[in-house]
Tab-separated table of C-alpha atoms in Angstrom:
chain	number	residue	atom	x	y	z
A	6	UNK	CA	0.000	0.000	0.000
A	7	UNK	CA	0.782	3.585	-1.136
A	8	UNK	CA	0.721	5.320	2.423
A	9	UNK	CA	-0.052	9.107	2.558
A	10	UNK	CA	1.260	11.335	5.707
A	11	UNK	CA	0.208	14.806	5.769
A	12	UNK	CA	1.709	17.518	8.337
A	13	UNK	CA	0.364	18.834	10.146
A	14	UNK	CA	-2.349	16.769	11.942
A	15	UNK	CA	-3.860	20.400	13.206
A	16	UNK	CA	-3.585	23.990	12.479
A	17	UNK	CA	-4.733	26.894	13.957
A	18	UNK	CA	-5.049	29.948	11.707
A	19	UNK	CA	-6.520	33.100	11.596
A	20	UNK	CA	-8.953	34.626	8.682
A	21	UNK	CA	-6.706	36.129	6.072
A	22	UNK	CA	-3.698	33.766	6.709
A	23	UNK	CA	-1.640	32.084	4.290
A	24	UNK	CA	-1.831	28.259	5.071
A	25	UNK	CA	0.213	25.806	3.956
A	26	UNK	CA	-0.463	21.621	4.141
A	27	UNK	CA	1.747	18.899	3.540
A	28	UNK	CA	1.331	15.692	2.004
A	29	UNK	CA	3.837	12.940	1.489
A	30	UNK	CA	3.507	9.832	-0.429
A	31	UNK	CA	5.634	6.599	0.549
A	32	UNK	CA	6.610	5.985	-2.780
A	33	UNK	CA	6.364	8.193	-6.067
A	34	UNK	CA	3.231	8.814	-7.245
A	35	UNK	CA	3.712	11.621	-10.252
A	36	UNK	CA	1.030	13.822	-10.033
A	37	UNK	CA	-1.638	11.104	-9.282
A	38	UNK	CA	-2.608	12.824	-5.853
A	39	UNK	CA	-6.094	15.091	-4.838
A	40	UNK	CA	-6.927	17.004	-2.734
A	41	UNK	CA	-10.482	17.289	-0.541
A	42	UNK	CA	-11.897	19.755	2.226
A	43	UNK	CA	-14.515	17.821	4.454
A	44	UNK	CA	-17.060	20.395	6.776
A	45	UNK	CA	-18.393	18.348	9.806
A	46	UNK	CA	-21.289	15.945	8.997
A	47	UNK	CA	-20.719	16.533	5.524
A	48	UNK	CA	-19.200	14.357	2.876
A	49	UNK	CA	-15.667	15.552	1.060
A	50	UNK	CA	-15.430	17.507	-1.820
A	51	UNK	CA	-12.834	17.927	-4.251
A	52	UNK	CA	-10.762	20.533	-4.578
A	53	UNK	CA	-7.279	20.028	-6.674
A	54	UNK	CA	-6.989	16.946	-8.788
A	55	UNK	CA	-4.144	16.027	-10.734
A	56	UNK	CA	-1.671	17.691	-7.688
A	57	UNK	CA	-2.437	21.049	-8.888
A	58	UNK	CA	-5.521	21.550	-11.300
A	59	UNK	CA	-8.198	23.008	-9.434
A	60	UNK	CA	-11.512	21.660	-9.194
A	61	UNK	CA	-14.099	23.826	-11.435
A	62	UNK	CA	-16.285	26.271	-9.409
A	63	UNK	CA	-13.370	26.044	-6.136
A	64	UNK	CA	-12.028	29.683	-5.407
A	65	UNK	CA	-8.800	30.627	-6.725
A	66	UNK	CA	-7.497	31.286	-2.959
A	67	UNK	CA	-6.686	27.734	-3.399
A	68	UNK	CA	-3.943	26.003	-5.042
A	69	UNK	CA	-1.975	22.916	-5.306
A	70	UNK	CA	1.620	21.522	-6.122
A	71	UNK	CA	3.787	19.171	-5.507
A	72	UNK	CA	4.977	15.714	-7.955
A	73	UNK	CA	6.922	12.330	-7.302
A	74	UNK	CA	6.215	12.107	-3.552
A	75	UNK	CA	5.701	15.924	-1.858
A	76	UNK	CA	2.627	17.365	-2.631
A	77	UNK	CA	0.809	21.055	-1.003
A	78	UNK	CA	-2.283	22.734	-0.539
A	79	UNK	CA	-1.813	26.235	-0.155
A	80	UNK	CA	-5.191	28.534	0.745
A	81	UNK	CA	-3.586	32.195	0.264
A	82	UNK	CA	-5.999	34.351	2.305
A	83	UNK	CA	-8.170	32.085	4.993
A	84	UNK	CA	-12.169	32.604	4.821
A	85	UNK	CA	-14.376	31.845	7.480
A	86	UNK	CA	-15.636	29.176	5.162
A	87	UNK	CA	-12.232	27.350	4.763
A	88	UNK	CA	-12.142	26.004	8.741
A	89	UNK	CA	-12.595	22.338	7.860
A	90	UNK	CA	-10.347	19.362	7.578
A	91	UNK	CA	-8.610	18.354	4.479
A	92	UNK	CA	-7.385	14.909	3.359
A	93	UNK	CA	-4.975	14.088	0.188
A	94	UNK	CA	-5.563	11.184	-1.770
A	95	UNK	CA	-3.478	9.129	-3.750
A	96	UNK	CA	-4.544	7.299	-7.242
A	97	UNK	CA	-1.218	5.915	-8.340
A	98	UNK	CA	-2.386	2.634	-7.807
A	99	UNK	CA	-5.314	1.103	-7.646
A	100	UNK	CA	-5.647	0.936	-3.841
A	101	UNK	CA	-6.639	4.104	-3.612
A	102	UNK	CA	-5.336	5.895	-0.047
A	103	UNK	CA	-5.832	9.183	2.113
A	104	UNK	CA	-4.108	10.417	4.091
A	105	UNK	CA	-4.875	11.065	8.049
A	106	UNK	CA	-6.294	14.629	7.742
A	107	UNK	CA	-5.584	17.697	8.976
A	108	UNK	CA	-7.777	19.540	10.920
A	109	UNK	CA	-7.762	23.522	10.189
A	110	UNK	CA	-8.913	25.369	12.807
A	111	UNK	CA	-9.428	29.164	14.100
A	112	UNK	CA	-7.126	30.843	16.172
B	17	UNK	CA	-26.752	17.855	-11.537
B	18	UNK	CA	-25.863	14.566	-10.920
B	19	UNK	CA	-26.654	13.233	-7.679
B	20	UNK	CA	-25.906	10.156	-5.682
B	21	UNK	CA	-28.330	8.839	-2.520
B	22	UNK	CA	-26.996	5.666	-0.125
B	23	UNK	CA	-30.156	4.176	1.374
B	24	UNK	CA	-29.676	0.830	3.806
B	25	UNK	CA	-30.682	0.043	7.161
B	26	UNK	CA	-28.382	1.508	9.979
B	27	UNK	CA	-28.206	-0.455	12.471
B	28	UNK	CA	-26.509	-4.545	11.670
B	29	UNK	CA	-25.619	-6.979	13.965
B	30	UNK	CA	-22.648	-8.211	14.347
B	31	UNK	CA	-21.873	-11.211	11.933
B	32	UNK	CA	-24.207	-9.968	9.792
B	33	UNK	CA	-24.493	-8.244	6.199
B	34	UNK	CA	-24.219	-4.446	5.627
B	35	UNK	CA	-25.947	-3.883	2.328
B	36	UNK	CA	-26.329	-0.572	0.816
B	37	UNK	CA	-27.764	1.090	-2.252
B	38	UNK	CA	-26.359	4.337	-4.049
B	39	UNK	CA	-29.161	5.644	-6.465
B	40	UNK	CA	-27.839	7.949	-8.873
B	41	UNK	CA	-29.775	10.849	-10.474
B	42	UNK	CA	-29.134	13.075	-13.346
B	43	UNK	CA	-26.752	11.451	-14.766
B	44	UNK	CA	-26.618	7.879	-16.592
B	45	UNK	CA	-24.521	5.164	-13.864
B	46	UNK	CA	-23.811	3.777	-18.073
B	47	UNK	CA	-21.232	6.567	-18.765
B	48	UNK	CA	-18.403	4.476	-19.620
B	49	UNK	CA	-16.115	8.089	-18.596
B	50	UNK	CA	-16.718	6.789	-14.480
B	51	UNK	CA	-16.308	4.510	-12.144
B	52	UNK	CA	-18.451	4.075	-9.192
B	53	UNK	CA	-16.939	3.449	-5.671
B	54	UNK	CA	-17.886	3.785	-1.608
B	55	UNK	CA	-15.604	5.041	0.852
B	56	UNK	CA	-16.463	4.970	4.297
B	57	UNK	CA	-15.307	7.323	7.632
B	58	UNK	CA	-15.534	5.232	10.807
B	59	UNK	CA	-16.870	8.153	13.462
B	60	UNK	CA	-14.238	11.138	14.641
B	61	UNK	CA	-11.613	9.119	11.935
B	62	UNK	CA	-10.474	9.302	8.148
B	63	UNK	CA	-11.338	8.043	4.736
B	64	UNK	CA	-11.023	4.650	3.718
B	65	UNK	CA	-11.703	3.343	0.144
B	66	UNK	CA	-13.676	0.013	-0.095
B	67	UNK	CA	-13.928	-0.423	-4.090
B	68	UNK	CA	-14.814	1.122	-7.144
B	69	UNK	CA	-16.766	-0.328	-9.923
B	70	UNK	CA	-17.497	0.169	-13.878
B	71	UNK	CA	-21.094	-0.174	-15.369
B	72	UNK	CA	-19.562	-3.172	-16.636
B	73	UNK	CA	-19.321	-4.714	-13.245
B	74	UNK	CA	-15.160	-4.831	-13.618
B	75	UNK	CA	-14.834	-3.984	-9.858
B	76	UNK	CA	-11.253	-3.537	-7.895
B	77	UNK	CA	-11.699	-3.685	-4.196
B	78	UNK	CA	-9.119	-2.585	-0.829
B	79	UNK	CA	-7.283	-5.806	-0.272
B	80	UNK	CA	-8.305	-5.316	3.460
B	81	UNK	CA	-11.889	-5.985	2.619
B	82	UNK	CA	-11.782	-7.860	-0.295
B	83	UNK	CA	-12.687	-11.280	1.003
B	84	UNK	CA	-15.794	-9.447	2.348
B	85	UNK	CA	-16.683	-7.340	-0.124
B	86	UNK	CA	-19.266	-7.613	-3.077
B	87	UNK	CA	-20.473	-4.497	-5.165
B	88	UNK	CA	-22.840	-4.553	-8.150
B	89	UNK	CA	-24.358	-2.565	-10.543
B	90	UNK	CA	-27.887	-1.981	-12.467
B	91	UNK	CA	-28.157	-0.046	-14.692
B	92	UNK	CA	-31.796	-0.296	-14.942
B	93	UNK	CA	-32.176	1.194	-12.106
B	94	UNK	CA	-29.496	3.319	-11.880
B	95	UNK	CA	-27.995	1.871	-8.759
B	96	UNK	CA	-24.832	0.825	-7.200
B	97	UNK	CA	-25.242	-1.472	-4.347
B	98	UNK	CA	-22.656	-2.937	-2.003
B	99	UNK	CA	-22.298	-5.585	0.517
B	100	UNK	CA	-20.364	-6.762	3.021
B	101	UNK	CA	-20.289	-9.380	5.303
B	102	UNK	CA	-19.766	-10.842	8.811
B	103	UNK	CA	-19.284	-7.435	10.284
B	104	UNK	CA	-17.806	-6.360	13.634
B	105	UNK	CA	-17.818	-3.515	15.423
B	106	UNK	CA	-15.207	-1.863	13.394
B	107	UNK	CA	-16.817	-1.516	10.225
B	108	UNK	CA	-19.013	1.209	12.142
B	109	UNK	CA	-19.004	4.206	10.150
B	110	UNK	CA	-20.328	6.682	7.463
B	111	UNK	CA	-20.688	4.884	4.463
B	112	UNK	CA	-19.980	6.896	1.043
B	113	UNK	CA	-20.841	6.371	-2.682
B	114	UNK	CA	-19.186	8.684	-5.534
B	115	UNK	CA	-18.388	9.060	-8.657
B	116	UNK	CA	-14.900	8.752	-10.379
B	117	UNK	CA	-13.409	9.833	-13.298
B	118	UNK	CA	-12.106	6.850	-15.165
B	119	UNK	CA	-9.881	8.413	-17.599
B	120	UNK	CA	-9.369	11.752	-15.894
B	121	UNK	CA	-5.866	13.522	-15.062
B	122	UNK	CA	-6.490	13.221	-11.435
B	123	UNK	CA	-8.990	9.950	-11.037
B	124	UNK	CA	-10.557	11.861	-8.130
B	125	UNK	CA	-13.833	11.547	-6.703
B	126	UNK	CA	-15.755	14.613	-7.988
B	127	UNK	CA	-19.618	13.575	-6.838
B	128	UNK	CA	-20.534	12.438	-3.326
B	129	UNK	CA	-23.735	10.893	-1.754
B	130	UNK	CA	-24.429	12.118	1.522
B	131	UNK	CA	-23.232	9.220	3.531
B	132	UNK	CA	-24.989	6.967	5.570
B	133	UNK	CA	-23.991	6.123	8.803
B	134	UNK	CA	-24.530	2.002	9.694
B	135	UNK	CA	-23.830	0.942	12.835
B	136	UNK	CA	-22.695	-2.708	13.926
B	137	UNK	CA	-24.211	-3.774	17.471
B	138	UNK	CA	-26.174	-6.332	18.894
């Protein structure tokens, strides 16, 4: 299995911060690797695909990068709407993984 | 706008079979362009893939399920349904459908269903 990590678990961030997340893949993935925001009692939705193509109708604020095995989500000026958690996804292979989340929250 | 609906009882016992059903709407579950999976999020944890299917029925499932795991497809009805068996406690959790892009740059799961939570207890 293709194991994800992201860093950090939580964040604490205030509205119009630049925020940065981390994800790392165990093994090279190219650019096989997505991105999702999840609200609470809500089901994810995408965001970037394809490490850095964003997801029609998903504010420019965010952005992705990243290839191989270190992948980011940057959100360049924090909303009130952005405090979720957010989970990267691999689909290199078929066994399709996320990672553990991380858990944006404000300061 | 396509949209996806699990339905399925949610409570199981244990030893049991969880079966759900993902009815899709506006859109055709025949559009060769997707596949058609479930993830599920055990309570206050993260995302774990079970299996994604074709209209065809060609299915790939998560190794760590796959001797329990069954998923189908009609396409009459415009429903995915899965199954799995002899459940514990641990398969507890919000159960996903969503769509996939088969051929897409990033294979990511652009449509979800709500979730439905099923839970596993005596």
């Amino acid at each position: 299995d293709i194991q994800m990590t992201q860093s950090p678990s939580s964040l604490s961030a205030s509205v119009g911060d630049r925020v940065t997340i981390t994800c790392r893949a165990s093994q090279r993935i190219s650019s096989y690797l997505n991105w999702y925001q999840q609200k609470p009692g809500k089901a994810p939705k995408v965001l970037i695909y394809a490490a850095s193509s964003l997801q029609s109708g998903v504010p420019s604020r965010f952005s992705g990068s990243g290839s191989g095995t270190d992948f980011t989500l940057t959100i360049s000026s924090l909303q009130p709407e952005d405090f979720a958690t957010y989970y990267c996804q691999q689909s290199y292979t078929t066994l399709y993984t996320f990672g553990q989340g991380t858990k944006l929250e404000i300061k | 706008q396509l949209q996806l609906q699990e339905s399925g009882p949610g409570l199981v016992k244990p030893s049991e079979t969880l079966s759900l059903t993902c009815s899709v709407s506006g859109g055709s579950l025949s559009d060769s362009y997707y596949y058609w999976g479930w993830i599920r999020q055990p309570p206050g944890q993260g995302l774990e893939w079970i299996g994604s299917m074709s209209y065809s029925g060609s299915a790939s499932y998560n190794p760590s399920l796959k001797s329990r795991v069954t998923m189908s497809v009609d396409t009459s009805k415009n429903q995915v349904s899965l199954k799995l068996s002899s459940v514990t406690a641990a398969d507890t959790a919000v159960y996903y459908c969503a769509r996939q892009g088969r051929y897409t740059s990033g294979r990511d799961f652009d449509y979800w269903g709500q979730g439905t939570l099923v839970s596993v207890s005596s």
